[in-house]
Coordinates of C-alpha atoms and ligand atoms in Angstrom, one line a residue:
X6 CA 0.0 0.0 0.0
X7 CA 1.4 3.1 -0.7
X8 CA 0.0 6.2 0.2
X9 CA 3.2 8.5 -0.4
X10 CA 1.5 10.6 -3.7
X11 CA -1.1 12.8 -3.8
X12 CA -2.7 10.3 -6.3
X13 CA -2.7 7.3 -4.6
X14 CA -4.2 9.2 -1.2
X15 CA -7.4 9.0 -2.5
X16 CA -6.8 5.4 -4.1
X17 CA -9.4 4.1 -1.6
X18 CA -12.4 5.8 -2.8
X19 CA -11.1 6.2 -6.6
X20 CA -11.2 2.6 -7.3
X21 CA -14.9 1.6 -5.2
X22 CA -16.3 5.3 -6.6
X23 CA -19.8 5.0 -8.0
X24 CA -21.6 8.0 -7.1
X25 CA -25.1 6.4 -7.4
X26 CA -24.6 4.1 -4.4
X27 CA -26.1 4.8 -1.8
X28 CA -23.5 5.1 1.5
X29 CA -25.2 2.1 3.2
X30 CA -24.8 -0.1 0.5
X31 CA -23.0 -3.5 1.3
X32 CA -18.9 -3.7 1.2
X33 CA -18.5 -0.3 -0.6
X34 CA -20.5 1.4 2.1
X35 CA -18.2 -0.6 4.4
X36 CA -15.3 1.3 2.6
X37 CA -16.7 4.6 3.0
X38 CA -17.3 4.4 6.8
X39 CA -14.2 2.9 7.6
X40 CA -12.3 5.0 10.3
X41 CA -9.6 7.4 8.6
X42 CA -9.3 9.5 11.2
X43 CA -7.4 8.5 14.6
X44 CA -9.7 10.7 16.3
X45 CA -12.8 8.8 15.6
X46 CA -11.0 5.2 16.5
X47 CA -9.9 6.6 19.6
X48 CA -13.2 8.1 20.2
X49 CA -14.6 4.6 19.4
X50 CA -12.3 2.0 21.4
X51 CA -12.5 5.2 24.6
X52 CA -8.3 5.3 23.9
X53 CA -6.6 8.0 26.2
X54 CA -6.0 10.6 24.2
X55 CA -2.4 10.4 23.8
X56 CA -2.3 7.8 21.0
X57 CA -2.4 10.3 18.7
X58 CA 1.3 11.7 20.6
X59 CA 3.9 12.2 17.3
X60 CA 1.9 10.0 15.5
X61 CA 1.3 13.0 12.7
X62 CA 4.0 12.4 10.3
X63 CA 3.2 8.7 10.5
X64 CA -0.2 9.0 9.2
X65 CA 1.2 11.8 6.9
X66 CA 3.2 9.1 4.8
X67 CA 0.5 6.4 5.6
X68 CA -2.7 6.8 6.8
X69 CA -5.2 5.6 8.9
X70 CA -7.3 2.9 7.3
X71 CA -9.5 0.9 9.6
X72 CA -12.9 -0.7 8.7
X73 CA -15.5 -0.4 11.4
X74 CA -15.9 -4.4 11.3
X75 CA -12.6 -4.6 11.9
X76 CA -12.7 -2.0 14.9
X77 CA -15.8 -4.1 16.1
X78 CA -13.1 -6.8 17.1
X79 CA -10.8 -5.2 19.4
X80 CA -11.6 -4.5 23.2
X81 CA -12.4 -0.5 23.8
X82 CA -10.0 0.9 26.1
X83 CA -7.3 -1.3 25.5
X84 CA -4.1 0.6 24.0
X85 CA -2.0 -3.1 23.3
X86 CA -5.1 -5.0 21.4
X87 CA -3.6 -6.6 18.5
X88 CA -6.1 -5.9 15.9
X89 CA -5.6 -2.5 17.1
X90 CA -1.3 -2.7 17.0
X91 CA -1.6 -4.0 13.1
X92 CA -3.2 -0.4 12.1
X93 CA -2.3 2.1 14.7
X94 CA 0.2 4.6 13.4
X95 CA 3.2 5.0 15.5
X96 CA 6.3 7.2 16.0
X97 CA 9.2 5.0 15.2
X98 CA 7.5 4.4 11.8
X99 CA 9.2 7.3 10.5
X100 CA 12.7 6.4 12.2
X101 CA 14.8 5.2 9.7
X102 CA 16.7 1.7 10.7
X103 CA 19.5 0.3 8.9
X104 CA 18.8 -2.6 6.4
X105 CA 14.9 -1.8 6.6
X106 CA 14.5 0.0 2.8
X107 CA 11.9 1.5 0.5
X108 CA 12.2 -1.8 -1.6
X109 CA 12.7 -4.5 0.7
X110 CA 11.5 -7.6 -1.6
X111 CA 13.3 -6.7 -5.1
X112 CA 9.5 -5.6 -6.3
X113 CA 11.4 -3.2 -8.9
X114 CA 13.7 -5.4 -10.6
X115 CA 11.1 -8.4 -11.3
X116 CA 8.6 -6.3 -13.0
X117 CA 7.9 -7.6 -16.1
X118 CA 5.6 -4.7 -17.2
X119 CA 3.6 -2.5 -15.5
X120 CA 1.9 -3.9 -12.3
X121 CA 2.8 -7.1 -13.4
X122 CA 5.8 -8.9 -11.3
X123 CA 7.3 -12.4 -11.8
X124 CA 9.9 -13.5 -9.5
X125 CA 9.0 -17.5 -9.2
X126 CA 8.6 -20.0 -12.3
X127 CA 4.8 -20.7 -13.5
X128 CA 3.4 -18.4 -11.8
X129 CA 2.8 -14.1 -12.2
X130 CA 1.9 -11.6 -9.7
X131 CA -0.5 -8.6 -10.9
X132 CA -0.4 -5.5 -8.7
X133 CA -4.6 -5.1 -9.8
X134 CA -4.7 -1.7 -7.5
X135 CA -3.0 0.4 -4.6
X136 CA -6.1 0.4 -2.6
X137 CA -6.9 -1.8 0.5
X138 CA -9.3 -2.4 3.0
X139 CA -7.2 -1.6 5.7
X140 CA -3.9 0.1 6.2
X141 CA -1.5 -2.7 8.1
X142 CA 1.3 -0.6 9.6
X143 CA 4.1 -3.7 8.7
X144 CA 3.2 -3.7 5.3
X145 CA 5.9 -4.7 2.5
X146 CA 4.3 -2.7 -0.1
X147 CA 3.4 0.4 1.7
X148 CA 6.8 2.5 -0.2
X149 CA 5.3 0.4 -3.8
X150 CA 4.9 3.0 -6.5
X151 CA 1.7 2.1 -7.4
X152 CA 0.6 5.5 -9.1
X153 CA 2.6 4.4 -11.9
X154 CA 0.9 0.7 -12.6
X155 CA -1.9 0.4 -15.0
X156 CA -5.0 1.9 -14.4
X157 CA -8.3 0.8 -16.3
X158 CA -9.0 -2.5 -17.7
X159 CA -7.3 -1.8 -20.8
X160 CA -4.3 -0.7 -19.4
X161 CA -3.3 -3.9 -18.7
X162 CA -3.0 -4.7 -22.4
X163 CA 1.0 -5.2 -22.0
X164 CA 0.6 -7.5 -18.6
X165 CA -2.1 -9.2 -20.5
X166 CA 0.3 -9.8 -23.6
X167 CA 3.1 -10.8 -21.7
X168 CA 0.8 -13.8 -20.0
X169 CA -0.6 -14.8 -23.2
X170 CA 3.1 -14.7 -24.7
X171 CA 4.8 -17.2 -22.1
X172 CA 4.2 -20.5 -22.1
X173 CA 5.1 -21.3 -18.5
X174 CA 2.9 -19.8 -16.6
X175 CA 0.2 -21.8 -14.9
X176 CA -0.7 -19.7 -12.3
X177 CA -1.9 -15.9 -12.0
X178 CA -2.0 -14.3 -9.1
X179 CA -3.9 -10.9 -8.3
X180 CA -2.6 -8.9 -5.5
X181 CA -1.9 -5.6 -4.9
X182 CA -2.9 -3.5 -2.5
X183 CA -6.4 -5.7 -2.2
X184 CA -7.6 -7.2 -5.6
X185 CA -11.3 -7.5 -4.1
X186 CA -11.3 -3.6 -3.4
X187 CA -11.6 -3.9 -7.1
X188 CA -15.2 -3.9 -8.7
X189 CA -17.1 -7.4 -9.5
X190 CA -17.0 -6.0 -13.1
X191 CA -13.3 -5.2 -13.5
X192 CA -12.7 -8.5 -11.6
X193 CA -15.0 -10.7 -14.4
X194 CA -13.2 -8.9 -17.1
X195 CA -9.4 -9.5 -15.9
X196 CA -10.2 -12.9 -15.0
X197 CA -12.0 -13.7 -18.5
X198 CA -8.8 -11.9 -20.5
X199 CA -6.8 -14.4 -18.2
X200 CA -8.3 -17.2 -18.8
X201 CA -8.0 -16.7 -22.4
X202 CA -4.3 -17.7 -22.6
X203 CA -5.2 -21.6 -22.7
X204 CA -1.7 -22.2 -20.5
X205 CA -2.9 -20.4 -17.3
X206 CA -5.0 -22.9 -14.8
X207 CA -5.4 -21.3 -11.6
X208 CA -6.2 -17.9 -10.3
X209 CA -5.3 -16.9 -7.0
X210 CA -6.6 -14.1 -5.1
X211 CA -4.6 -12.5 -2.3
X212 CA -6.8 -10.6 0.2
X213 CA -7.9 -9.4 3.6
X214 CA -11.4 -8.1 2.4
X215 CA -12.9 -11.6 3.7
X216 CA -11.3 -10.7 7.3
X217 CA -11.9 -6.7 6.8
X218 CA -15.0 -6.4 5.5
X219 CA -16.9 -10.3 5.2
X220 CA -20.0 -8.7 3.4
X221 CA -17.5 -8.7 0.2
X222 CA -18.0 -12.3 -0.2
X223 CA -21.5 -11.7 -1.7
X224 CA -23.0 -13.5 -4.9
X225 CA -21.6 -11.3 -7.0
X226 CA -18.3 -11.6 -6.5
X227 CA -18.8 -15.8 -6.5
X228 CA -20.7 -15.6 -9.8
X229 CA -17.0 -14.6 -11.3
X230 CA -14.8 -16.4 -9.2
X231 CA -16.4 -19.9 -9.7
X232 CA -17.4 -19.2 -13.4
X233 CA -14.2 -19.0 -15.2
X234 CA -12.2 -21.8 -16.6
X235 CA -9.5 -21.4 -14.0
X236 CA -9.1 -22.7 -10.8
X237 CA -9.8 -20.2 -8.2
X238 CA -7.3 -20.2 -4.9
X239 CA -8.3 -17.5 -2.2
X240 CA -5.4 -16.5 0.2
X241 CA -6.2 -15.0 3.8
X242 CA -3.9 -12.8 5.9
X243 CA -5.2 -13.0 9.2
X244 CA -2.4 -12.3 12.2
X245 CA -4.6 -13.0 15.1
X246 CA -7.2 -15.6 16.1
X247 CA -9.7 -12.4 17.2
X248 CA -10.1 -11.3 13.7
X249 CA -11.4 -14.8 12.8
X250 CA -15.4 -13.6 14.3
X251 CA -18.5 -14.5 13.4
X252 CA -19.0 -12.6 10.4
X253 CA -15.5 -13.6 9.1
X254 CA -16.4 -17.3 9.6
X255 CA -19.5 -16.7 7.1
X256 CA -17.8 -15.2 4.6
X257 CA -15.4 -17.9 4.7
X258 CA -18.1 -20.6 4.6
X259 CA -19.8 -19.0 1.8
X260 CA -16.2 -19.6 -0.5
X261 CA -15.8 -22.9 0.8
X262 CA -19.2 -23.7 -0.4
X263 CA -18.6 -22.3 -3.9
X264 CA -15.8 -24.9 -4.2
X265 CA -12.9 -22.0 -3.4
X266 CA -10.1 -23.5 -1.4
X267 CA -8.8 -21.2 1.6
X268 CA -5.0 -20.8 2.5
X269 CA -4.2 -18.7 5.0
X270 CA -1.2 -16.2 5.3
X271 CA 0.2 -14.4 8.7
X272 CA 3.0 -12.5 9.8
X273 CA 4.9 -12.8 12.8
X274 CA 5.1 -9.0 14.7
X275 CA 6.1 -8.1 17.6
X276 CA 3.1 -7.1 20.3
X277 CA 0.7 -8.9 17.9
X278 CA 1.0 -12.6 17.3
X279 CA 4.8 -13.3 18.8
X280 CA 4.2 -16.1 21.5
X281 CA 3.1 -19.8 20.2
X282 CA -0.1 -19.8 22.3
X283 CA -1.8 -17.1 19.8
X284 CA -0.2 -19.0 16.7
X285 CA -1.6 -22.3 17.6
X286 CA -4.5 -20.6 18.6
X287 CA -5.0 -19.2 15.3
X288 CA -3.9 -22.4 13.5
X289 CA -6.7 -24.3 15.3
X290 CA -9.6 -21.7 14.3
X291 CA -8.3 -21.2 11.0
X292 CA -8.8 -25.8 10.8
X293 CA -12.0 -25.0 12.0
X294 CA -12.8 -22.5 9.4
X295 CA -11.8 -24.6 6.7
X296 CA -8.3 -22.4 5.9
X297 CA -5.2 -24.3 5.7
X298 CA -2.5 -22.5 7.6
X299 CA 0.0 -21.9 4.6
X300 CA 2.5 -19.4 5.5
X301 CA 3.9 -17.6 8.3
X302 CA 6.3 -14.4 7.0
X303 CA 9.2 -13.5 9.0
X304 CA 9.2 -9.5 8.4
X305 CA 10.1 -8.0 5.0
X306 CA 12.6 -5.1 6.1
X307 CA 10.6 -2.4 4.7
X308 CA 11.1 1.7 6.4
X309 CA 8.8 2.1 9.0
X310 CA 8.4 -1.3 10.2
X311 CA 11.6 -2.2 12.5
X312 CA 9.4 -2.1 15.7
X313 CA 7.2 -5.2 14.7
X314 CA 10.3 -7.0 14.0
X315 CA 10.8 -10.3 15.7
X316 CA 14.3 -11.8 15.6
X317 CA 14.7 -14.8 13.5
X318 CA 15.9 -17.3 16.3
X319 CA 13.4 -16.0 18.1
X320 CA 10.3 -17.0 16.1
X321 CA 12.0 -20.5 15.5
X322 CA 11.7 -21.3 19.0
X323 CA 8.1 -20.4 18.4
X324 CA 7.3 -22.5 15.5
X325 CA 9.1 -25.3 17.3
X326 CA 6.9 -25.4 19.9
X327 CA 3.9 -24.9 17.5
X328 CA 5.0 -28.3 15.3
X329 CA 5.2 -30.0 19.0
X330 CA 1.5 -28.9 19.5
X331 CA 0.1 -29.8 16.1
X332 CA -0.3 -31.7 13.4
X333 CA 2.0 -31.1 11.0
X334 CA -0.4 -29.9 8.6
X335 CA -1.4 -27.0 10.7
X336 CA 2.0 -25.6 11.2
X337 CA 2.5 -23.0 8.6
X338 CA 5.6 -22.8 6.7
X339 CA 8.0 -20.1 8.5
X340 CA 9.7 -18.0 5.3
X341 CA 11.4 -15.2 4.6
X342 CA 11.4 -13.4 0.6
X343 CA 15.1 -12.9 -0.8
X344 CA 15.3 -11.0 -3.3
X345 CA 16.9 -13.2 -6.1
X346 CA 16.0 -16.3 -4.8
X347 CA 13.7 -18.6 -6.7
X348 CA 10.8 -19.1 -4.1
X349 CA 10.3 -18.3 -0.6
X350 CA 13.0 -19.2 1.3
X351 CA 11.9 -21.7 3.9
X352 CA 13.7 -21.1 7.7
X353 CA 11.5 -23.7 9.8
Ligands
LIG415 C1 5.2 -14.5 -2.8 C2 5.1 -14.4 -4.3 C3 4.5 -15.4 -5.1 C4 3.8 -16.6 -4.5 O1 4.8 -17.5 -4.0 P1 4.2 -18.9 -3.6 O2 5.4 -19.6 -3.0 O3 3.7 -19.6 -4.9 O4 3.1 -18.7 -2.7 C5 4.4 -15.2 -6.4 N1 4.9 -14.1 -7.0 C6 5.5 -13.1 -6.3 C7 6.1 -12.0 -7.0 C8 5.6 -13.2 -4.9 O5 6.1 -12.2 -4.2
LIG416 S1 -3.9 -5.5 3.2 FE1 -2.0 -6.3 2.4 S2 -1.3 -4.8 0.9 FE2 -2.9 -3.8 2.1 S3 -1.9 -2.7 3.7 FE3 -2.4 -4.7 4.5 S4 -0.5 -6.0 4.1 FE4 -0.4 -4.2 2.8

């Protein structure tokens, strides 16, 4: 997510704007409410007001993004709440720390064309928009220059070339920023010029909408999913077993239903998920949900992110005790992105 240009600031509403909906209608009303002021969440969760101390330039270079079904989850008066730590601005985001960098993943030198990235054989990564449905303070992408990727359906005539042109790839996946922010209608359209190179077989979807806002799981967005050619794979990032509610656990059973197989994503931070009780915690409701735990991210060194670092040896000790705790198949695989290498590089 990057909210660094003037362009991309209002990425949130530009890419969901359809001035004849009405504000209380389903996920794109949910977009419109969301909190984007620390004020109004701290008004909200009754935080002490000094939350909001030398937090400014923070939420200059990043701001607040934080859907109210989101906020719903974490406990009012609490300033530690991990659902609250994953979005709350803070001070030392705009310390710089050596080795943390603007481009911590080599997202710049595996672009293949505009918004479209290839780093791993057989399958290709489409930055579809900068907007999300919630701005996680950690995130790799938050420095990605995502003014300058394609904007339109047909401006991803080259990426949509380039897939058709190479053999190899078997696998598309459609990321960003948050490819369901994206309307139903762009989303048939990409998918359907996808699907037309005969080589491609799945689609996989990278999101947090199902956790942010669950009503985006609605028969709309099924109708697409489940009626092209490819495959559809659906990957969650959830960091916390509190984000997995009641109205997450719908949204989820409504994919699983439509046939979609659920992988889930987390990343290890520090304050928010670094102890093996919430980790098997959240392995155990994610089984219950249907969502196989698939990875588990040791930090990408991005600016702005060195406090919810957790050292290395330190989150082995943690997955250690998670694999003595759990079937193997619910311990996630604990990697780290290397720029260069040819997949995720596996540490436990
Ligand atoms: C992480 C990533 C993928 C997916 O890797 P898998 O190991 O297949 O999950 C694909 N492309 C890019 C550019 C990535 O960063
Ligand atoms: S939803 Fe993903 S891309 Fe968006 S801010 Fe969070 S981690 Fe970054």
């Amino acid at each position: 997510m990057n909210i660094v240009t003037t362009d991309s600031q209002s990425a949130s509403s530009n890419c969901i704007a359809n001035p004849n909906q009405s504000p209380s209608e389903g996920w794109k009303g949910s977009m419109r409410t969301a909190f984007r002021r620390l004020d109004d969440l701290a008004a909200y969760l009754q935080l002490p007001e000094s939350v909001g101390n030398g937090v400014q330039a923070a939420s200059d270079q990043f701001p607040l993004f934080v859907p109210r079904e989101f906020a719903a989850k974490m406990t009012p008066g609490d300033v530690l709440d991990p659902l609250l730590l994953q979005v709350l601005p803070h001070p030392l985001e705009t310390v710089s720390t050596e080795g943390f960098t603007t481009n911590p993943v080599g997202d710049d030198e595996a672009t293949l064309t505009p918004g479209l990235l290839q780093k791993y054989h057989g399958r290709a990564l489409m930055v579809t928009t900068g907007a999300c449905a919630v701005h996680c303070r950690y995130c790799f992408r938050r420095h990605f220059p995502y003014s300058e990727g394609p904007k339109g359906i047909e401006a991803w005539g080259p990426a949509l070339e380039a897939i058709a042109a190479d053999q190899s790839l078997h696998e598309i996946l459609l990321s960003g920023g948050d490819p369901l922010t994206l309307t139903d209608g762009i989303l048939r359209q990409l998918a359907e010029r996808i699907a037309s190179a005969s080589h491609v077989r799945r689609l996989r979807l990278h999101t947090r909408l199902p956790v942010m806002i669950p009503s985006r799981i609605d028969d709309q967005l099924l109708a697409w999913l489940t009626g092209t050619r490819l495959k559809p794979f659906l990957v969650i990032h959830t960091n916390h077993p509190r984000e997995l509610a009641e109205d997450v656990a719908g949204a989820l059973a409504r994919l699983t239903e439509a046939g979609v197989p659920l992988l889930n994503q987390t990343v290890m931070l520090r304050g928010v998920n670094d102890n093996a009780d919430t980790l098997i915690e959240l392995s155990e409701k994610l089984l219950d949900l249907g969502v196989m735990p698939y990875y588990l991210h040791q930090l990408d060194r991005v600016q702005g992110a060195a406090h919810f670092e957790v050292p290395k040896a330190e989150g082995l000790q943690i997955v250690e005790t998670m694999r003595s705790r759990l079937p193997g198949y619910a311990v996630p695989r604990f990697v780290e992105e290397i720029a260069g290498d040819t997949s995720k590089r596996v540490i436990a």
